mmCIF file of C-alpha atoms in Angstrom:
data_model
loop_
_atom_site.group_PDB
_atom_site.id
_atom_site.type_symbol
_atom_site.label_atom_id
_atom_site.label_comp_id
_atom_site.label_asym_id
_atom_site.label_seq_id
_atom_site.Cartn_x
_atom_site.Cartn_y
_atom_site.Cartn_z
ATOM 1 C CA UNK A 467 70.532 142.167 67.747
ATOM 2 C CA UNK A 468 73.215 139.289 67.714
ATOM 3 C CA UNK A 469 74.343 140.861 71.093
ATOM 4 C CA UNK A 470 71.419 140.831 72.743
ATOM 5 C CA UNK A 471 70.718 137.351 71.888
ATOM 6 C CA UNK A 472 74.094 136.271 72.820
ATOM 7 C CA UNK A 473 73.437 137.948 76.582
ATOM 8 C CA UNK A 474 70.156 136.797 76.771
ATOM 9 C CA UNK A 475 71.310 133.233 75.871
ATOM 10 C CA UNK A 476 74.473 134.002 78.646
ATOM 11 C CA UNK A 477 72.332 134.675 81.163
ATOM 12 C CA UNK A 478 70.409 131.598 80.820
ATOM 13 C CA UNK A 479 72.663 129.574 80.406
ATOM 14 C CA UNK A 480 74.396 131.088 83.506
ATOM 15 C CA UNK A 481 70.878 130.677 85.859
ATOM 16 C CA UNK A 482 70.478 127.294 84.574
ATOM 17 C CA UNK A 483 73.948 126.504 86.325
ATOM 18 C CA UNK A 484 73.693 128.609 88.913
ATOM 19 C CA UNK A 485 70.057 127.206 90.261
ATOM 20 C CA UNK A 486 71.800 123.861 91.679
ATOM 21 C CA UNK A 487 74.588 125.577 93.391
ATOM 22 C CA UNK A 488 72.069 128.072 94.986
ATOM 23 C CA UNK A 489 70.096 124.663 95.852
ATOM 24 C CA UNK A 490 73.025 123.310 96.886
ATOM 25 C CA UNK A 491 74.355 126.516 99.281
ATOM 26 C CA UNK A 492 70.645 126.875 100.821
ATOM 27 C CA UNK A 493 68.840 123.770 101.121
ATOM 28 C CA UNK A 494 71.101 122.173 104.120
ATOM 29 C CA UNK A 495 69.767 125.054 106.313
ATOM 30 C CA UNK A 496 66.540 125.028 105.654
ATOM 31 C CA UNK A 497 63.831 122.707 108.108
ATOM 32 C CA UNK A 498 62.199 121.334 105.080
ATOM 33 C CA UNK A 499 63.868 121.577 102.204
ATOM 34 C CA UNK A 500 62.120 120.410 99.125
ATOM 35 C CA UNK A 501 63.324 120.137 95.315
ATOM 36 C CA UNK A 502 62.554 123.988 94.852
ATOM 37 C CA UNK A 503 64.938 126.900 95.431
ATOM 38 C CA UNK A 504 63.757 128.961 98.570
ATOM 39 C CA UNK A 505 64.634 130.976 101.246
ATOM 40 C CA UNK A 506 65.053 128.475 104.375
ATOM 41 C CA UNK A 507 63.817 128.363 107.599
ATOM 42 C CA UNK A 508 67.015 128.838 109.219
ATOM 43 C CA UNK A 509 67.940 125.569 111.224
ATOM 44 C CA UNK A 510 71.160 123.411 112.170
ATOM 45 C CA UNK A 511 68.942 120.472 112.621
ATOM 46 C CA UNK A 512 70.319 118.769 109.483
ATOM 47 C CA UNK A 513 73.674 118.771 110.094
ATOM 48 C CA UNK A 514 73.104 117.096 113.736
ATOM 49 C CA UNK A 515 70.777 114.444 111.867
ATOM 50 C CA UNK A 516 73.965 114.122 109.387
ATOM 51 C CA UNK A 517 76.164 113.547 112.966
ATOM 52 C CA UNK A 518 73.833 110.768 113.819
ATOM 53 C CA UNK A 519 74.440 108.981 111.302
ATOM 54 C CA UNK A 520 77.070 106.326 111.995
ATOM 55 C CA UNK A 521 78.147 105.934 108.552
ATOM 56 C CA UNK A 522 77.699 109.685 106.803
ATOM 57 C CA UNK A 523 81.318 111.085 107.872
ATOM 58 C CA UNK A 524 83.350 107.345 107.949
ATOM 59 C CA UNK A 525 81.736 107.623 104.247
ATOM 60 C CA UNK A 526 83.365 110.738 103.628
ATOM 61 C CA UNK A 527 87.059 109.687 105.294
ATOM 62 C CA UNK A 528 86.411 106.113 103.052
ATOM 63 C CA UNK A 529 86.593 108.445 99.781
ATOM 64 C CA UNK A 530 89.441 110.696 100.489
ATOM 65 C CA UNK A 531 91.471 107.473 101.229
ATOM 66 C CA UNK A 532 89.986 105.932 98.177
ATOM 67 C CA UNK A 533 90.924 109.177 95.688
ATOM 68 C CA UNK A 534 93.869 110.234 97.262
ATOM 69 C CA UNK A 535 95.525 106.401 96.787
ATOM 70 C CA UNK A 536 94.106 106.348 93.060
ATOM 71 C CA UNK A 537 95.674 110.326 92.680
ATOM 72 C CA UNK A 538 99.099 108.844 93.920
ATOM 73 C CA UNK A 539 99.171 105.664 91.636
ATOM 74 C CA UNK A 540 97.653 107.790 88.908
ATOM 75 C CA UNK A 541 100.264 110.150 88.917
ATOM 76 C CA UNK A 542 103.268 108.602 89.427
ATOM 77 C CA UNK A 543 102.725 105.709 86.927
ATOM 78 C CA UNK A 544 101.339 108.372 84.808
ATOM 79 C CA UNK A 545 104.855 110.838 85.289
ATOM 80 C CA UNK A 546 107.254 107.293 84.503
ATOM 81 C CA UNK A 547 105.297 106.345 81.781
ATOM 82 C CA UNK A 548 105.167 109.549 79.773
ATOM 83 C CA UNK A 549 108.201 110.545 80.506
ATOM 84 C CA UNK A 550 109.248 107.529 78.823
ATOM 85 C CA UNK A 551 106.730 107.700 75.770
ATOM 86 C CA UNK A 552 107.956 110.998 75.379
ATOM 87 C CA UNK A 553 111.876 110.316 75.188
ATOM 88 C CA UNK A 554 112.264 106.901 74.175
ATOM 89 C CA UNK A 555 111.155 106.218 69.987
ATOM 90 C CA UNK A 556 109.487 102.930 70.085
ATOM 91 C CA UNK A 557 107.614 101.468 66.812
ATOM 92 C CA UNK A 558 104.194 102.020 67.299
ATOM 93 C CA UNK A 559 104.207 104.538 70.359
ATOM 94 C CA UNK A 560 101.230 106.989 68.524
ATOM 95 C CA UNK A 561 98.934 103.989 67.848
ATOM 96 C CA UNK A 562 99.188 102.833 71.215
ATOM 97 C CA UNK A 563 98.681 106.066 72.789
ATOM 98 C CA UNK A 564 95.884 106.134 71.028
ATOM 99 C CA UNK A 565 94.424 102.663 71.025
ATOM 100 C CA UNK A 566 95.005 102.735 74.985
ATOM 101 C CA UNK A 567 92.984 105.877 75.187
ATOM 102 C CA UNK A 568 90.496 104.466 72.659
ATOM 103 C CA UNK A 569 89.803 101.600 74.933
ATOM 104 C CA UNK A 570 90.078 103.164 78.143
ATOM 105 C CA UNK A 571 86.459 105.190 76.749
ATOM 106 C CA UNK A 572 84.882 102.414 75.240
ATOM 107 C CA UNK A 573 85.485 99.427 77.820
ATOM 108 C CA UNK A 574 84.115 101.519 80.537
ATOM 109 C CA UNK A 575 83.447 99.966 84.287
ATOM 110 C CA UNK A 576 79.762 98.952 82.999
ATOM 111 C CA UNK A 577 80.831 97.014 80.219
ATOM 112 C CA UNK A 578 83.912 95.030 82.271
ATOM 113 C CA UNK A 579 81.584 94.786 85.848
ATOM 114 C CA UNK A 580 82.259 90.979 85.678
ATOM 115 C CA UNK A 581 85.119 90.232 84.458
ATOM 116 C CA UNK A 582 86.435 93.095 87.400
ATOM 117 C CA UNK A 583 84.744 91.086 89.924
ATOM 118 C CA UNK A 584 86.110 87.885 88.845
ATOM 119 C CA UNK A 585 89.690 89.304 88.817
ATOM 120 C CA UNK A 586 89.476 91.176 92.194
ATOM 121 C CA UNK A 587 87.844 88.195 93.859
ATOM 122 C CA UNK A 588 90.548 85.677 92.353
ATOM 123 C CA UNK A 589 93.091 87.960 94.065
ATOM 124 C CA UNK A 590 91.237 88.404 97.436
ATOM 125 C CA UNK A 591 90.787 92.413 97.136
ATOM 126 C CA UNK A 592 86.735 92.095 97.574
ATOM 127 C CA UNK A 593 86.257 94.247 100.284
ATOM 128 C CA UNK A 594 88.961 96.487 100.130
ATOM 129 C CA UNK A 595 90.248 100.057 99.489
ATOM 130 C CA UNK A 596 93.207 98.877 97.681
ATOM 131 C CA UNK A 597 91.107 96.798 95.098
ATOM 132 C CA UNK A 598 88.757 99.844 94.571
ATOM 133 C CA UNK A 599 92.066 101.981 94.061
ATOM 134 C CA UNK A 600 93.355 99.575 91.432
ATOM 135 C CA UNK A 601 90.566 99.372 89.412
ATOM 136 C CA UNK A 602 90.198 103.157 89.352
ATOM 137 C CA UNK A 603 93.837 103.800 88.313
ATOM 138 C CA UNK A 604 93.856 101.202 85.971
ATOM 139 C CA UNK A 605 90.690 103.174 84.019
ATOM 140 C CA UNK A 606 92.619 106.764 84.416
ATOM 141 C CA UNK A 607 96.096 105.721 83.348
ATOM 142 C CA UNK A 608 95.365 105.779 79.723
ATOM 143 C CA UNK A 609 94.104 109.127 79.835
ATOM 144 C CA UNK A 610 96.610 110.808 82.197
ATOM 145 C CA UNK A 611 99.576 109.468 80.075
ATOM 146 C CA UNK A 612 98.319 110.763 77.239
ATOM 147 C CA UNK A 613 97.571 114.248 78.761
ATOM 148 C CA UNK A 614 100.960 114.147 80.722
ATOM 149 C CA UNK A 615 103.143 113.313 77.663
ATOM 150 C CA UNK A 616 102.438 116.395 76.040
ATOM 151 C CA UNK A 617 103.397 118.495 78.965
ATOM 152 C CA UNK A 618 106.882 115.952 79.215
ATOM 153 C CA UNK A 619 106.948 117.049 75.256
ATOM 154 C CA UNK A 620 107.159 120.519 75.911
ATOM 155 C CA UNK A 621 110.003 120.356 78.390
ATOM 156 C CA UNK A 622 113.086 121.239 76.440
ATOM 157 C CA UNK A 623 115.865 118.769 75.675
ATOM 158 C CA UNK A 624 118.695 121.027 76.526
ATOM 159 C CA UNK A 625 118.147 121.294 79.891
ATOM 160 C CA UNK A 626 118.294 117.345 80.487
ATOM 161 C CA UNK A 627 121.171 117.626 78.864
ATOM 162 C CA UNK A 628 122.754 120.791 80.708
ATOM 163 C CA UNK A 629 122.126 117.975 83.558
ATOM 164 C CA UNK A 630 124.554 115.406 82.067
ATOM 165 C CA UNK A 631 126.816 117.900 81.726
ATOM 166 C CA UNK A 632 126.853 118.773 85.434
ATOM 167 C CA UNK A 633 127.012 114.874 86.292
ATOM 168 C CA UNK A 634 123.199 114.238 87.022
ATOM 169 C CA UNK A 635 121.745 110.875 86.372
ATOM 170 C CA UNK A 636 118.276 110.229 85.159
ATOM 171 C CA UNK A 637 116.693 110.182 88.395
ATOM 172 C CA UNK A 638 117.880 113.338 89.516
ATOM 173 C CA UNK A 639 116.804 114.721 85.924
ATOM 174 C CA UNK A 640 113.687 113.984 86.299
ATOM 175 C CA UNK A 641 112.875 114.873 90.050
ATOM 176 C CA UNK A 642 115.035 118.139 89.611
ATOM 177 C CA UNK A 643 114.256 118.937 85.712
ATOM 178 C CA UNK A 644 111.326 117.513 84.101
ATOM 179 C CA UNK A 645 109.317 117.231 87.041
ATOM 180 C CA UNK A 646 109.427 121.145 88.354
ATOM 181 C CA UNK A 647 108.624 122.259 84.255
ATOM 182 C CA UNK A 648 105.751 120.082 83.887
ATOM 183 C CA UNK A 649 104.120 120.424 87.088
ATOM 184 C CA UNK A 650 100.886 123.107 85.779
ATOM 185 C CA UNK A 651 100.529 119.397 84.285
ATOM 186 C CA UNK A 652 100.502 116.898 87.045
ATOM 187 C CA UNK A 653 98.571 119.059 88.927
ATOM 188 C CA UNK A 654 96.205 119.394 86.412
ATOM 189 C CA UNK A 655 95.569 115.352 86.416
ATOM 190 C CA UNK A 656 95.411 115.052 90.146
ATOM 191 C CA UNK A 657 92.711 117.076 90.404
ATOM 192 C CA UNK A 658 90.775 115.382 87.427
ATOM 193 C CA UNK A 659 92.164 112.023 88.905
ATOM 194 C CA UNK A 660 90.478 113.413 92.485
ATOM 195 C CA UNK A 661 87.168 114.461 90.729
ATOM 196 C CA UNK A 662 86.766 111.150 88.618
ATOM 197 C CA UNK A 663 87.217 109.225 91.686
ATOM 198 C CA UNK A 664 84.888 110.763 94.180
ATOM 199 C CA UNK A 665 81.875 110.468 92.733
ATOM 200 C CA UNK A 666 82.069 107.297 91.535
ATOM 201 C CA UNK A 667 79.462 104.914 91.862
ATOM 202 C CA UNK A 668 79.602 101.503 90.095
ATOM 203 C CA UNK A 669 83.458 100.067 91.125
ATOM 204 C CA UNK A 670 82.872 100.797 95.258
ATOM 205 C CA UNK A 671 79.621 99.604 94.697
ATOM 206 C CA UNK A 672 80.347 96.534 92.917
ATOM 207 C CA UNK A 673 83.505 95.526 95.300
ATOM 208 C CA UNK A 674 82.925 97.031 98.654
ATOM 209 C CA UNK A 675 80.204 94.991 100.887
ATOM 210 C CA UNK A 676 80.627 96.170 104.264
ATOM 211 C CA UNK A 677 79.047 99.578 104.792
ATOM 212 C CA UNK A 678 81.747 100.373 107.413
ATOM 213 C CA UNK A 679 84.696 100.888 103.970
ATOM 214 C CA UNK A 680 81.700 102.072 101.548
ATOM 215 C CA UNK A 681 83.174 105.752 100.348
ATOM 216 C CA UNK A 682 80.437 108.932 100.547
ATOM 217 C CA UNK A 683 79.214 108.444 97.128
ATOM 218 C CA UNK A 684 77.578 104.819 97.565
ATOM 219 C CA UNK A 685 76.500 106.024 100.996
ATOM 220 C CA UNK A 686 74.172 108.587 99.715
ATOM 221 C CA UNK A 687 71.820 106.552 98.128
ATOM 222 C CA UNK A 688 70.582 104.695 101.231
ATOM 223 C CA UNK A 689 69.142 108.040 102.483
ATOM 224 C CA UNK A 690 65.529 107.257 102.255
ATOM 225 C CA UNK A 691 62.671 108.164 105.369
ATOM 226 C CA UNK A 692 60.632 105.401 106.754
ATOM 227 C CA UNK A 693 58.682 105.702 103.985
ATOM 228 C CA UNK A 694 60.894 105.111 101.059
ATOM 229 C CA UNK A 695 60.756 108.674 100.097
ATOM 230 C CA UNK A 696 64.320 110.781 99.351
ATOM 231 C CA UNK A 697 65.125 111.928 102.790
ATOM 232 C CA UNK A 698 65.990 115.792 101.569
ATOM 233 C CA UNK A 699 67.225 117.066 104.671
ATOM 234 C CA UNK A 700 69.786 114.324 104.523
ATOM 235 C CA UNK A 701 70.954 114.500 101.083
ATOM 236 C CA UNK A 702 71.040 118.114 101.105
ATOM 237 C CA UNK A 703 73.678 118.796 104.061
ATOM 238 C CA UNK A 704 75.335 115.497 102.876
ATOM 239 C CA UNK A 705 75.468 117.139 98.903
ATOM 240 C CA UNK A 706 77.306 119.898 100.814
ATOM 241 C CA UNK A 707 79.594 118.182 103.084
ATOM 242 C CA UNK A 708 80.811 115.944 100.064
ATOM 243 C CA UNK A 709 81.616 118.794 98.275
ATOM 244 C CA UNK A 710 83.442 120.420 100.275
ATOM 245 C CA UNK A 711 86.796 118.497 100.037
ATOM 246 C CA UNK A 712 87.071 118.293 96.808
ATOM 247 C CA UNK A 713 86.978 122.217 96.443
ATOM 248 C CA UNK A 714 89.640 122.201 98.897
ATOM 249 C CA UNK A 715 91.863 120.207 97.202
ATOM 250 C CA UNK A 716 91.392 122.514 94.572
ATOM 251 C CA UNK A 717 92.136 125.896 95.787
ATOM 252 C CA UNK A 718 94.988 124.563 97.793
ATOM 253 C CA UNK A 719 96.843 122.836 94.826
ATOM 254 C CA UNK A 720 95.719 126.104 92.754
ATOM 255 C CA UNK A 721 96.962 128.205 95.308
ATOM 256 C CA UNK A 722 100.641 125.904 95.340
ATOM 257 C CA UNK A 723 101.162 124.671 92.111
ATOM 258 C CA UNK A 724 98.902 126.730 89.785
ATOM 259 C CA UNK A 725 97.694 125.547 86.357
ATOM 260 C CA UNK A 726 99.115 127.426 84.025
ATOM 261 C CA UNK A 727 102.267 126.409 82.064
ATOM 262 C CA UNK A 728 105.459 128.624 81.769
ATOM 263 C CA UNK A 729 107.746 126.616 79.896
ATOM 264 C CA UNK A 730 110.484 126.958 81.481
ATOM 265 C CA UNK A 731 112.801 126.759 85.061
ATOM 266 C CA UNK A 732 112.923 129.835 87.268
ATOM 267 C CA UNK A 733 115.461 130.172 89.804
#
């Protein structure tokens, strides 16, 4: 009996995630798609409606510039800085692992929208992908240092200092060393760094005015018909079109770096 609850509650569970994707996969073909999953009347029509638009695909190029400048300041801050958390002993370094984390979740973008504002207008980033890109890695540092100094914990000791031996200095230890051992990890955070950022609403929102540098995710909720209703057709190819590079990123940093950890150098 405790099986056939347990596959009964599987399968549920399983078509209650499955029912957006299928939305998701068929809707942007269909002629008039509505908030039900059906079989569409085959058309193209949406996706030339999508080409129309003058701002749908800048959108899209606005947030790969936007996540793929927060993934590079996420990651290498976040590589220096647990790197050193991990091999320098300071006083303290736990509790402010922890109290950076801790206030990384509870002083979220809602709660510092002004201050933000003030800052990033008192240094003349309104307006710009670089501002946007600060803000953002300044909310995911916290986190990726902390995940990232566990994976710089679990790279052995000796081999730095087989390095020393051999005349290596700390750059080249780290590039050649640490860096190659803990990479399941860093590849790990760029993707969450790449999936935080993208759909992001509130900081592009709040410091991006010109629709011409708004990124894909703003962009989507001006699609409304004449008539103020949710333009489906619209959303739907546009749903699928923003998806799309953020599963590429994906497979392609699955497919070169992988995720899981071996713990150790191969030659």
């Amino acid at each position: 009996m405790r099986r056939i609850v347990f596959t009964v509650a599987t399968t549920l569970a399983g078509v209650f995630f499955a029912l957006p994707l299928t939305w998701l996969i068929l809707a942007p073909f269909d002629g008039s798609p509505t908030m039900a999953v059906k079989w569409p009347r085959w058309t193209l029509s949406s996706f030339r409606s999508l080409l129309d638009n003058p701002y749908a695909m800048r959108s899209i190029a606005n947030s790969l510039v936007i996540a793929l400048g927060t993934m590079a300041v996420v990651v290498v801050l976040g590589t220096f800085a647990s790197y050193a958390l991990s091999r320098v002993r300071i006083p303290g370094r736990d509790g402010l692992l922890y109290a950076m984390l801790l206030l990384s979740s509870i002083v979220t973008g809602t709660a510092a929208m002004v201050p933000t504002f003030q800052l990033m207008n008192a240094i003349g980033l309104i307006n710009t992908h670089t501002g946007v890109v600060l803000v953002l890695a300044g909310g995911l540092l916290p986190t990726v240092v902390f995940i990232l100094k566990d994976f710089m914990d679990s790279v052995p000791k000796s081999y730095e200092e087989s390095a020393r031996l051999c005349g290596a200095g700390p750059g080249k230890i780290l590039t050649d060393i640490v860096i190659p051992v803990a990479r399941p990890g860093i590849a790990f955070v760029s993707i969450w760094t790449v999936v935080q950022v993208w759909g992001n609403f509130l900081v592009p929102y709040l410091l991006l005015r010109d629709p011409d540098s708004q990124p894909a995710a703003v962009l989507m909720y001006t699609f409304y018909t004449e008539s103020g209703q949710a333009d489906l057709r619209l959303i739907s190819v546009f749903a699928l079109v923003f998806a799309a590079p953020v599963l590429v990123i994906y497979f392609f940093v699955n497919r070169r770096f992988g995720f899981r950890f071996y713990g150790g150098i191969k030659s």
